[in-house]
Coordinates of C-alpha atoms and ligand atoms in Angstrom, one line a residue:
Chain A
M250 CA 164.8 -143.9 66.5
P251 CA 161.4 -142.7 67.6
L252 CA 159.8 -143.2 64.1
L253 CA 159.8 -147.0 64.3
P254 CA 157.5 -147.2 67.4
L255 CA 155.3 -144.6 65.9
A256 CA 154.9 -146.5 62.7
G257 CA 154.4 -149.7 64.7
G258 CA 151.7 -148.0 66.8
A259 CA 150.0 -146.9 63.7
I260 CA 150.0 -150.4 62.3
I261 CA 148.6 -151.8 65.5
A262 CA 145.9 -149.2 65.4
L263 CA 145.0 -150.2 61.9
V264 CA 144.7 -153.9 62.9
A265 CA 142.7 -153.0 66.0
A266 CA 140.3 -151.0 63.9
T267 CA 139.5 -154.0 61.7
F268 CA 138.5 -155.9 64.8
A269 CA 136.1 -153.2 65.8
F270 CA 134.8 -152.7 62.2
P271 CA 135.4 -155.7 60.1
W272 CA 134.4 -153.9 56.9
L273 CA 137.5 -151.8 57.3
E274 CA 139.6 -154.7 56.4
F275 CA 138.7 -154.3 52.7
V276 CA 139.0 -150.6 52.8
L277 CA 142.4 -150.6 54.4
T278 CA 143.8 -153.3 52.2
L279 CA 142.9 -151.2 49.2
A280 CA 144.3 -148.1 50.9
I281 CA 147.6 -149.8 51.5
A282 CA 147.7 -151.1 47.9
K283 CA 147.2 -147.5 46.7
G284 CA 149.7 -146.3 49.3
L285 CA 152.3 -148.6 47.7
A286 CA 151.7 -147.0 44.4
A287 CA 151.7 -143.5 45.9
L288 CA 155.1 -144.4 47.5
G289 CA 156.3 -145.1 44.0
V290 CA 155.1 -141.7 42.9
A291 CA 156.8 -140.1 46.0
I292 CA 160.2 -141.7 44.9
L293 CA 160.0 -139.8 41.6
L294 CA 159.0 -136.6 43.4
R295 CA 162.3 -136.9 45.2
G296 CA 164.0 -136.5 41.8
G297 CA 161.7 -133.6 41.0
L298 CA 159.6 -135.5 38.6
I299 CA 155.8 -135.7 38.7
S300 CA 154.2 -138.7 36.9
I301 CA 150.6 -138.3 36.1
G302 CA 150.4 -141.8 34.7
H303 CA 151.5 -144.1 37.4
A304 CA 148.1 -145.8 37.6
M305 CA 149.2 -147.6 34.5
F306 CA 151.7 -149.7 36.6
F307 CA 149.0 -150.3 39.2
A308 CA 146.8 -151.6 36.3
I309 CA 149.7 -153.6 34.9
G310 CA 150.2 -155.3 38.2
A311 CA 146.5 -155.9 38.5
Y312 CA 146.1 -157.3 34.9
A313 CA 149.2 -159.4 35.3
T314 CA 147.5 -161.1 38.2
A315 CA 144.3 -161.6 36.2
F316 CA 146.1 -163.0 33.2
A317 CA 148.3 -165.3 35.3
M318 CA 145.2 -166.7 36.9
R319 CA 143.1 -167.0 33.7
D320 CA 145.7 -168.0 31.2
F321 CA 148.2 -169.9 33.2
G322 CA 146.1 -171.3 36.0
I323 CA 148.4 -169.8 38.7
T324 CA 146.5 -169.4 41.9
D325 CA 149.1 -169.1 44.6
V326 CA 149.1 -165.7 46.2
F327 CA 152.9 -165.5 46.5
A328 CA 153.4 -166.6 42.9
L329 CA 150.9 -164.0 41.7
I330 CA 152.6 -161.2 43.7
L331 CA 156.0 -162.3 42.3
I332 CA 154.8 -162.5 38.7
S333 CA 153.1 -159.1 38.9
A334 CA 156.2 -157.6 40.5
V335 CA 158.5 -158.9 37.8
I336 CA 156.1 -157.7 35.0
S337 CA 155.6 -154.3 36.4
L338 CA 159.3 -153.8 37.0
A339 CA 160.0 -154.8 33.4
A340 CA 157.3 -152.5 32.1
G341 CA 158.7 -149.7 34.3
L342 CA 162.2 -150.2 32.9
L343 CA 161.0 -150.4 29.4
I344 CA 158.8 -147.2 29.5
G345 CA 161.5 -145.6 31.8
V346 CA 164.2 -145.8 29.3
Y347 CA 162.2 -143.5 27.1
V348 CA 160.6 -141.1 29.6
V349 CA 163.7 -140.4 31.8
R350 CA 165.0 -138.3 28.9
Y351 CA 162.3 -135.7 29.7
R352 CA 161.7 -133.3 32.6
A353 CA 159.1 -131.2 34.1
I354 CA 155.8 -130.9 32.2
F355 CA 157.1 -133.1 29.3
F356 CA 157.7 -136.0 31.7
A357 CA 154.4 -135.6 33.3
M358 CA 152.5 -135.4 30.0
L359 CA 154.4 -138.3 28.5
N360 CA 153.4 -140.5 31.5
L361 CA 149.9 -139.4 31.1
A362 CA 149.9 -140.1 27.4
I363 CA 151.4 -143.6 27.8
S364 CA 148.9 -144.4 30.5
M365 CA 146.0 -143.3 28.3
V366 CA 147.2 -145.6 25.5
L367 CA 147.3 -148.5 28.0
F368 CA 143.8 -147.5 29.2
S369 CA 142.4 -147.6 25.6
L370 CA 144.2 -150.9 24.8
L371 CA 142.7 -152.5 28.0
S372 CA 139.2 -151.1 27.0
K373 CA 139.3 -152.0 23.3
F374 CA 140.9 -155.5 23.1
Y375 CA 137.8 -157.2 24.4
G376 CA 138.9 -160.7 23.5
V377 CA 142.1 -160.5 25.6
T378 CA 141.3 -158.0 28.3
G379 CA 137.6 -158.3 28.7
G380 CA 137.2 -154.7 27.5
T381 CA 135.4 -152.3 29.7
D382 CA 133.9 -155.2 31.7
G383 CA 137.4 -156.1 32.8
L384 CA 138.3 -159.5 34.1
R385 CA 137.4 -161.5 37.1
V386 CA 140.1 -162.5 39.6
G387 CA 139.3 -165.6 41.5
T388 CA 140.2 -166.2 45.1
P389 CA 143.8 -167.1 45.3
T390 CA 145.2 -170.1 47.2
V391 CA 147.8 -169.7 50.0
L392 CA 150.8 -172.1 49.8
G393 CA 148.6 -174.8 48.3
M394 CA 145.7 -174.3 50.7
V395 CA 142.3 -173.5 49.4
L396 CA 140.8 -171.1 51.9
E397 CA 137.3 -169.5 51.9
A398 CA 137.1 -166.0 50.6
K399 CA 136.7 -164.4 54.0
A400 CA 140.0 -166.0 55.2
V401 CA 141.8 -165.0 52.1
A402 CA 140.7 -161.4 52.5
T403 CA 142.1 -161.3 56.0
F404 CA 145.2 -162.9 54.8
L405 CA 145.6 -160.3 52.0
F406 CA 145.1 -157.5 54.6
Y407 CA 148.0 -158.8 56.7
A408 CA 150.1 -159.5 53.6
S409 CA 149.5 -156.0 52.5
I410 CA 150.8 -154.7 55.8
A411 CA 153.8 -156.9 55.5
A412 CA 154.4 -155.6 52.0
M413 CA 154.1 -152.0 53.3
V414 CA 156.6 -152.6 56.0
L415 CA 159.0 -154.3 53.7
A416 CA 158.6 -151.6 51.1
G417 CA 159.1 -149.0 53.8
F418 CA 162.4 -150.4 54.9
A419 CA 163.6 -151.0 51.4
V420 CA 162.7 -147.5 50.1
N421 CA 164.2 -145.9 53.3
A422 CA 167.5 -147.7 52.7
Y423 CA 167.3 -146.7 49.0
F424 CA 166.8 -143.0 49.9
K425 CA 169.9 -143.1 52.2
S426 CA 172.1 -145.0 49.7
P427 CA 174.3 -143.2 47.3
L428 CA 171.9 -143.8 44.5
G429 CA 169.0 -142.3 46.5
E430 CA 171.0 -139.3 47.5
A431 CA 172.0 -138.9 43.8
L432 CA 168.2 -139.0 43.0
S433 CA 167.6 -136.0 45.4
A434 CA 170.5 -134.3 43.7
V435 CA 169.0 -134.6 40.2
H436 CA 166.4 -132.2 41.3
T437 CA 168.9 -129.4 42.0
N438 CA 171.9 -129.9 39.8
E439 CA 172.1 -132.3 36.9
I440 CA 175.2 -130.6 35.6
R441 CA 177.2 -131.2 38.8
L442 CA 176.0 -134.8 38.8
E443 CA 177.3 -135.4 35.3
Y444 CA 180.6 -133.7 36.2
L445 CA 180.9 -136.2 39.2
G446 CA 180.7 -138.9 36.5
I447 CA 177.2 -139.9 37.6
P448 CA 174.8 -140.9 34.7
V449 CA 171.7 -138.9 35.5
R450 CA 169.4 -141.0 33.3
G451 CA 170.7 -144.2 35.0
V452 CA 169.8 -142.8 38.4
L453 CA 166.4 -141.8 37.2
L454 CA 165.8 -145.1 35.4
I455 CA 166.4 -147.0 38.7
A456 CA 164.0 -144.7 40.5
Y457 CA 161.4 -145.2 37.8
G458 CA 161.7 -149.0 37.8
L459 CA 161.4 -149.0 41.5
S460 CA 158.4 -146.8 41.4
A461 CA 156.7 -149.0 38.8
L462 CA 157.5 -152.1 40.9
L463 CA 155.8 -150.6 43.9
A464 CA 152.8 -149.5 41.9
G465 CA 152.5 -153.0 40.3
I466 CA 152.6 -154.7 43.7
G467 CA 149.9 -152.4 44.8
G468 CA 147.9 -153.4 41.8
T469 CA 148.1 -157.1 42.4
F470 CA 146.9 -156.6 46.0
A471 CA 144.0 -154.5 44.7
A472 CA 143.1 -157.1 42.0
M473 CA 143.1 -160.0 44.5
T474 CA 141.2 -158.0 47.1
I475 CA 138.5 -156.6 44.8
G476 CA 138.3 -159.8 42.8
H477 CA 138.1 -157.9 39.5
V478 CA 140.3 -155.7 37.4
L479 CA 139.0 -152.8 35.2
P480 CA 140.6 -150.6 32.6
D481 CA 139.6 -147.7 34.9
M482 CA 142.5 -148.7 37.1
A483 CA 144.8 -147.1 34.4
Y484 CA 142.6 -144.0 34.0
W485 CA 144.4 -140.7 34.4
T486 CA 142.2 -139.6 37.3
D487 CA 143.5 -142.5 39.3
S488 CA 147.1 -141.4 38.4
G489 CA 146.1 -138.0 39.7
H490 CA 144.8 -139.5 42.9
L491 CA 148.2 -141.2 43.5
V492 CA 150.0 -137.8 43.2
L493 CA 147.4 -136.2 45.4
V494 CA 147.8 -139.0 48.0
A495 CA 151.6 -138.6 48.0
V496 CA 151.5 -134.8 48.4
L497 CA 148.6 -135.1 50.9
G498 CA 150.4 -137.5 53.1
G499 CA 153.8 -135.8 52.8
I500 CA 156.7 -136.7 50.5
S501 CA 159.5 -136.1 52.9
G502 CA 159.4 -139.7 54.3
I503 CA 158.1 -143.2 53.8
G504 CA 155.0 -143.0 55.9
G505 CA 153.4 -140.1 54.1
P506 CA 152.0 -141.9 51.1
F507 CA 150.3 -144.5 53.3
V508 CA 148.9 -141.9 55.7
G509 CA 147.6 -140.1 52.7
A510 CA 146.1 -143.2 51.2
V511 CA 144.4 -144.3 54.3
F512 CA 143.0 -140.8 54.8
L513 CA 141.7 -140.6 51.3
E514 CA 140.2 -144.1 51.3
L515 CA 138.5 -143.5 54.6
V516 CA 137.1 -140.1 53.6
H517 CA 135.9 -141.7 50.4
T518 CA 134.2 -144.6 52.2
L519 CA 132.7 -142.6 55.1
A520 CA 131.7 -139.5 53.3
A521 CA 130.4 -141.2 50.2
G522 CA 127.7 -142.8 52.3
V523 CA 126.5 -139.4 53.6
T524 CA 127.1 -137.1 50.7
D525 CA 128.6 -137.2 47.2
A526 CA 130.7 -134.2 48.0
W527 CA 133.7 -136.4 49.2
N528 CA 135.9 -134.9 46.4
M529 CA 135.3 -131.5 48.0
I530 CA 136.4 -132.8 51.4
V531 CA 139.5 -134.3 49.9
G532 CA 140.2 -131.1 47.9
T533 CA 139.8 -129.0 51.0
A534 CA 142.1 -131.2 53.0
L535 CA 144.7 -131.0 50.2
L536 CA 144.4 -127.2 50.2
G537 CA 144.9 -127.1 53.9
V538 CA 148.0 -129.3 53.6
I539 CA 149.5 -127.2 50.9
F540 CA 149.0 -124.0 52.7
F541 CA 149.5 -125.0 56.3
M542 CA 151.5 -128.2 56.4
P543 CA 154.1 -128.4 53.6
K544 CA 155.3 -131.6 55.1
G545 CA 151.9 -133.2 54.6
L546 CA 149.6 -135.0 57.1
I547 CA 152.5 -137.0 58.4
G548 CA 153.9 -133.6 59.8
F549 CA 151.2 -134.1 62.5
I550 CA 152.8 -137.1 63.9
R551 CA 156.4 -136.7 62.8
P552 CA 158.2 -133.8 64.3
A553 CA 160.4 -131.8 62.0
K554 CA 163.9 -133.1 62.0
K555 CA 167.1 -131.2 61.7
G556 CA 168.4 -131.2 58.1
D557 CA 164.9 -131.7 56.7
A558 CA 164.4 -129.3 53.8
A559 CA 161.6 -127.0 54.9
Chain B
M929 CA 207.4 -133.9 30.3
T930 CA 204.5 -135.9 29.1
V931 CA 201.5 -134.1 27.7
L932 CA 198.4 -134.8 29.7
L933 CA 195.7 -132.8 27.9
E934 CA 196.0 -131.3 24.5
A935 CA 193.6 -129.1 22.4
K936 CA 194.1 -128.8 18.7
N937 CA 192.5 -126.1 16.6
L938 CA 189.3 -125.8 18.5
H939 CA 186.5 -123.7 16.9
I940 CA 183.1 -122.8 18.3
T941 CA 180.8 -119.9 17.4
F942 CA 177.8 -118.6 19.3
G943 CA 175.8 -116.3 17.0
A944 CA 178.3 -113.7 15.9
V945 CA 180.8 -114.5 18.7
K946 CA 183.8 -116.7 18.0
A947 CA 184.2 -118.0 21.5
A948 CA 186.9 -120.4 20.3
N949 CA 188.7 -119.4 17.2
G950 CA 191.5 -121.9 16.7
V951 CA 192.6 -122.8 20.2
D952 CA 195.9 -124.8 20.5
L953 CA 197.0 -125.6 23.9
H954 CA 198.5 -128.3 26.0
I955 CA 199.1 -129.1 29.7
D956 CA 201.8 -131.3 30.9
E957 CA 201.6 -133.8 33.7
G958 CA 202.2 -132.1 37.0
E959 CA 202.0 -128.6 35.6
F960 CA 200.1 -125.7 37.0
L961 CA 198.9 -123.7 34.0
A962 CA 197.1 -120.4 34.4
I963 CA 194.8 -118.8 31.8
I964 CA 194.3 -115.0 31.8
G965 CA 192.3 -112.9 29.5
P966 CA 189.6 -110.2 29.3
N967 CA 185.9 -110.9 30.1
G968 CA 184.2 -112.7 27.3
S969 CA 187.4 -113.9 25.6
G970 CA 186.3 -117.5 25.8
K971 CA 188.2 -118.9 28.9
T972 CA 185.1 -120.7 30.3
T973 CA 184.1 -121.8 26.8
F974 CA 187.5 -123.6 26.6
L975 CA 186.8 -125.5 29.9
N976 CA 183.4 -126.4 28.5
L977 CA 185.0 -127.7 25.4
C978 CA 187.6 -129.7 27.3
T979 CA 185.0 -131.4 29.5
G980 CA 182.5 -132.4 26.8
Y981 CA 179.9 -129.9 27.9
I982 CA 179.9 -128.3 24.5
R983 CA 181.4 -129.8 21.3
P984 CA 183.6 -127.8 19.0
S985 CA 182.6 -127.3 15.4
E986 CA 186.1 -128.1 14.5
G987 CA 189.2 -129.4 16.3
E988 CA 190.0 -132.1 18.8
V989 CA 190.8 -132.6 22.5
Y990 CA 193.2 -135.3 23.5
L991 CA 193.7 -136.9 26.9
D992 CA 196.9 -139.0 27.0
G993 CA 197.0 -138.7 23.3
K994 CA 193.5 -140.2 22.8
P995 CA 190.6 -138.1 21.5
I996 CA 187.9 -137.2 24.1
T997 CA 186.2 -134.5 22.0
R998 CA 182.8 -136.2 21.6
L999 CA 182.5 -137.9 25.0
P1000 CA 179.9 -136.6 27.5
P1001 CA 181.1 -134.9 30.7
R1002 CA 180.5 -137.9 32.9
T1003 CA 182.8 -140.0 30.8
I1004 CA 185.5 -137.4 30.8
A1005 CA 185.0 -137.0 34.6
R1006 CA 185.5 -140.7 35.0
K1007 CA 188.8 -140.4 33.0
G1008 CA 190.2 -138.1 35.7
I1009 CA 189.3 -134.6 34.8
A1010 CA 187.4 -132.7 37.5
R1011 CA 186.1 -129.2 37.3
A1012 CA 185.3 -126.4 39.7
F1013 CA 182.9 -123.9 38.2
Q1014 CA 183.0 -120.1 37.8
I1015 CA 179.5 -120.1 39.3
P1016 CA 179.5 -122.8 41.9
Q1017 CA 177.4 -125.9 41.0
L1018 CA 176.2 -127.5 44.2
F1019 CA 173.3 -129.8 45.3
L1020 CA 171.3 -127.0 46.9
D1021 CA 168.7 -129.1 48.8
Q1022 CA 171.4 -131.2 50.5
T1023 CA 173.9 -130.5 53.2
V1024 CA 177.5 -129.5 52.4
L1025 CA 178.6 -132.9 53.8
T1026 CA 176.3 -134.8 51.6
N1027 CA 177.5 -132.8 48.6
L1028 CA 181.0 -134.0 49.3
M1029 CA 180.1 -137.6 50.2
L1030 CA 178.3 -137.9 46.9
A1031 CA 181.5 -137.0 45.1
I1032 CA 183.4 -139.5 47.1
A1033 CA 180.7 -142.2 46.5
S1034 CA 180.8 -141.5 42.8
R1035 CA 184.5 -142.0 42.8
E1036 CA 184.2 -145.3 44.8
G1037 CA 181.3 -146.6 42.7
L1038 CA 177.8 -145.6 43.1
W1039 CA 176.1 -148.9 42.5
Q1040 CA 176.1 -150.3 46.0
M1041 CA 172.6 -151.2 47.1
G1042 CA 171.8 -151.3 50.8
K1043 CA 174.7 -149.3 52.1
A1044 CA 174.1 -145.8 53.3
L1045 CA 175.9 -142.9 51.7
D1046 CA 176.6 -141.5 55.2
R1047 CA 179.2 -143.9 56.4
P1048 CA 182.3 -143.3 58.6
A1049 CA 184.8 -143.6 55.8
Y1050 CA 183.1 -141.2 53.5
R1051 CA 182.3 -138.8 56.4
D1052 CA 185.9 -138.7 57.6
E1053 CA 187.3 -138.1 54.2
A1054 CA 184.7 -135.3 53.5
M1055 CA 185.3 -133.7 56.9
A1056 CA 189.1 -133.7 56.2
L1057 CA 188.6 -132.0 52.9
L1058 CA 186.2 -129.4 54.5
A1059 CA 188.7 -128.8 57.3
M1060 CA 191.4 -128.1 54.7
F1061 CA 189.3 -125.2 53.4
N1062 CA 188.2 -124.1 56.9
L1063 CA 184.7 -125.2 56.1
A1064 CA 184.2 -127.8 58.8
D1065 CA 181.5 -125.8 60.5
C1066 CA 179.5 -125.7 57.3
A1067 CA 179.2 -129.5 57.1
P1068 CA 175.6 -129.7 58.3
T1069 CA 174.5 -126.6 56.5
L1070 CA 172.2 -126.9 53.5
A1071 CA 174.2 -125.8 50.5
S1072 CA 171.4 -123.3 49.5
T1073 CA 172.0 -121.3 52.7
L1074 CA 175.8 -120.9 52.2
P1075 CA 177.1 -117.5 51.3
E1076 CA 178.5 -117.2 47.8
G1077 CA 182.2 -117.2 48.8
R1078 CA 181.9 -120.4 50.7
R1079 CA 179.9 -122.1 47.9
K1080 CA 182.9 -121.4 45.7
L1081 CA 185.2 -123.3 48.1
V1082 CA 182.7 -126.2 48.5
D1083 CA 182.6 -126.4 44.7
I1084 CA 186.4 -126.7 44.6
A1085 CA 186.4 -129.3 47.5
I1086 CA 183.9 -131.4 45.5
A1087 CA 186.3 -131.4 42.5
L1088 CA 189.2 -132.5 44.7
A1089 CA 187.1 -135.2 46.3
L1090 CA 187.0 -137.0 42.9
K1091 CA 190.8 -137.4 43.3
P1092 CA 191.3 -136.3 39.6
R1093 CA 194.5 -136.3 37.6
L1094 CA 193.7 -132.9 36.3
V1095 CA 191.5 -130.2 37.8
L1096 CA 190.1 -127.3 35.9
L1097 CA 189.5 -124.3 38.2
D1098 CA 187.4 -121.4 36.8
E1099 CA 188.5 -118.3 38.8
P1100 CA 189.0 -120.2 42.1
T1101 CA 189.8 -117.0 44.0
S1102 CA 187.0 -114.8 42.7
G1103 CA 184.7 -115.2 45.7
V1104 CA 187.5 -114.6 48.1
S1105 CA 188.7 -111.3 49.5
A1106 CA 192.1 -110.1 48.4
L1107 CA 193.4 -110.8 51.9
E1108 CA 192.4 -114.4 51.9
R1109 CA 193.4 -115.1 48.3
F1110 CA 197.0 -116.2 49.0
A1111 CA 196.0 -118.4 52.0
L1112 CA 193.5 -120.2 49.8
M1113 CA 196.0 -120.7 46.9
E1114 CA 198.6 -121.9 49.4
T1115 CA 196.2 -124.5 50.7
L1116 CA 194.9 -125.5 47.2
M1117 CA 198.3 -125.7 45.5
G1118 CA 199.7 -127.6 48.5
A1119 CA 197.0 -130.2 48.2
L1120 CA 197.3 -130.5 44.5
R1121 CA 201.1 -130.9 44.7
Q1122 CA 200.8 -133.5 47.4
A1123 CA 198.2 -135.5 45.4
K1124 CA 200.3 -135.0 42.2
V1125 CA 197.3 -133.4 40.5
S1126 CA 197.8 -131.2 37.5
A1127 CA 195.8 -127.9 37.4
L1128 CA 194.6 -125.5 34.9
F1129 CA 193.2 -122.3 36.5
V1130 CA 191.5 -119.3 35.0
E1131 CA 192.6 -116.3 37.1
H1132 CA 192.2 -112.6 37.1
D1133 CA 194.7 -111.8 39.9
M1134 CA 198.1 -111.3 38.3
D1135 CA 199.9 -111.7 41.6
V1136 CA 198.3 -115.1 42.1
V1137 CA 199.3 -116.1 38.6
E1138 CA 202.9 -114.9 39.0
R1139 CA 203.3 -116.8 42.2
Y1140 CA 201.6 -120.1 41.5
A1141 CA 201.6 -120.7 37.7
D1142 CA 204.4 -122.7 36.1
R1143 CA 203.2 -121.3 32.8
V1144 CA 200.6 -118.8 31.7
V1145 CA 198.4 -118.6 28.6
V1146 CA 196.9 -115.3 27.5
W1147 CA 193.5 -115.5 26.0
E1148 CA 192.1 -112.9 23.6
A1149 CA 188.9 -113.2 21.4
G1150 CA 188.7 -117.0 21.5
R1151 CA 192.4 -117.8 20.9
V1152 CA 195.8 -118.0 22.6
M1153 CA 197.6 -114.7 22.1
A1154 CA 200.7 -115.3 24.2
E1155 CA 202.1 -117.9 26.4
G1156 CA 205.2 -118.6 28.5
K1157 CA 206.6 -118.2 32.0
P1158 CA 204.6 -115.6 34.0
E1159 CA 207.6 -113.2 34.4
T1160 CA 208.3 -113.2 30.6
V1161 CA 204.6 -113.0 29.5
F1162 CA 203.9 -110.1 31.9
K1163 CA 206.6 -108.0 30.2
D1164 CA 205.1 -108.5 26.8
A1165 CA 203.8 -105.1 25.6
R1166 CA 200.8 -106.5 23.8
V1167 CA 199.8 -108.4 26.9
I1168 CA 200.2 -105.3 29.1
E1169 CA 198.1 -103.3 26.8
N1170 CA 195.3 -105.8 26.1
V1171 CA 195.0 -107.8 29.2
I1172 CA 196.7 -106.5 32.3
G1173 CA 195.5 -103.1 31.5
V1174 CA 191.8 -104.2 31.7
A1175 CA 191.9 -107.1 34.1
Ligands
ATP430 N1 176.4 -121.3 25.6 C1 176.5 -120.1 25.1 N2 175.6 -119.6 24.2 C2 175.8 -118.4 23.7 N3 176.9 -117.7 23.9 C3 177.9 -118.1 24.7 C4 177.7 -119.4 25.4 N4 178.8 -119.6 26.1 C5 179.6 -118.5 26.0 N5 179.0 -117.6 25.1 C6 179.6 -116.3 24.7 O1 180.9 -116.6 24.3 C7 181.8 -115.6 24.7 C8 182.9 -116.1 25.6 O2 182.3 -116.5 26.9 P1 183.1 -117.1 28.1 O3 182.2 -117.3 29.2 O4 183.8 -118.3 27.6 O5 184.1 -116.0 28.4 P2 185.1 -115.9 29.6 O6 186.5 -115.7 29.1 O7 185.0 -117.0 30.5 O8 184.6 -114.6 30.3 P3 184.6 -114.2 32.0 O9 185.9 -113.7 32.3 O10 183.6 -113.1 32.0 O11 184.2 -115.4 32.7 C9 180.9 -114.5 25.4 O12 180.6 -113.5 24.5 C10 179.7 -115.3 25.8 O13 178.6 -114.4 25.8
MG431 MG1 184.4 -117.3 32.5

């Protein structure tokens, strides 16, 4: 299939760019971290659900990393990713059991509300969470090796690419599986699904758990890359950005959220140096996408396929 | 004859309308039972009650002698009752083929990670079903772009894909021209007979009922007004006056 070489080419381009501009390494690692979370949001969009609270799982992944380091002395990067993944998945299933009963605006608002509760808990419980100052995240070790910060940053960049590729394949397989197709079907006809004997809430809960897992993995990468976690990671504007990134990039496939995240992060970094109007640039880009490219930015590189819903 | 499904004294009221007003009805294993009755007499409501979509305020529904009255539709579906709707219920954003393969996957067990829905076994089975209804050329079409008459057939095919013990068909021939009606029923009844599926169908066409129903039940104002073999029931003066006259 022609998509694989395309994606491969894009990844090689990303890597090459960091050789030309080493400062890009940090920006791109963060972009991919947010892309993972946006992919989570895109999964729910398949089922017709918009979550304006998914930054909470990004924050849960990030804080899980910080706590594991501070309170349990765990420093290995793989152990930290695994712990954060398990905790964000568990949080996703727990919150999911409750929110998948709701649809449309109620679902969106419930996610928002829960994320705001988490935000204020993180901000207020100074003794545990460091309050609005957040927590420091030290430089992790890699399989027992203590590397200098620069080497770890580079390692995290490549690890995030690996995570992106793995997540891409996994989510692609999920979308094509019976469960993934059932998720798309929730969007158009819950009654028929029930009459096929398919539990709609179960289908949505799995999607929700998976989306929380991806957001949490994004969060742990962000925590280790930035070296700091803040309550702001759970703030609703960040959740809004994840939805924006997913729609901007294109929700029809796997690549979209990552294309959107890299675009947003680059515009942010480049334009913020020149003007503080970067939000306007992003807003205009989003308008352009909505009006002219319903498939998102990825529609540029990925030709329309037969069977794609227009 | 063993009784497959039995409804006892079902009641449900919507506002001032008594949509079920003491319904007593049973269907035997292997039977083709037709329901006729004027518009708004509660035929669709009865199917909703049998499948757990709405719950009666009074009365019980039994499958194999066990109550299923308070179970949700998905549980009742898993017990072998499939339904085709008066207004077709399809997954509009997906292709006709995917619609059918989802039904097959549901029957075979949905919880299989890592395997694609689109696999040869499912595809072949779905295509065979579509071919039976002359829908093979619609397989790659998005369900939302199908004309109404074909949606109706796809809806029936989905119900059959579940390989049910009993299928409830709400006006299966309503989207089909009078000319094609018998051909459709011929195909449908042939398939049901072969798979030993019992069927309950709501039908307005008296010729279809006469030809294909083992027994017919006449509905009026939320209850059964007459029942029996089509040839006897159709001679009943009350039925002629109240139902056949207006249908
Ligand atoms: N969910 C509901 N809420 C309110 N009223 C309802 C509901 N379902 C059915 N009704 C009313 O109950 C009555 C019976 O409706 P039903 O659809 O069962 O009739 P029907 O015999 O299937 O008619 P038709 O031949 O037109 O399909 C109608 O008056 C209808 O308006
Ligand atoms: Mg009806």
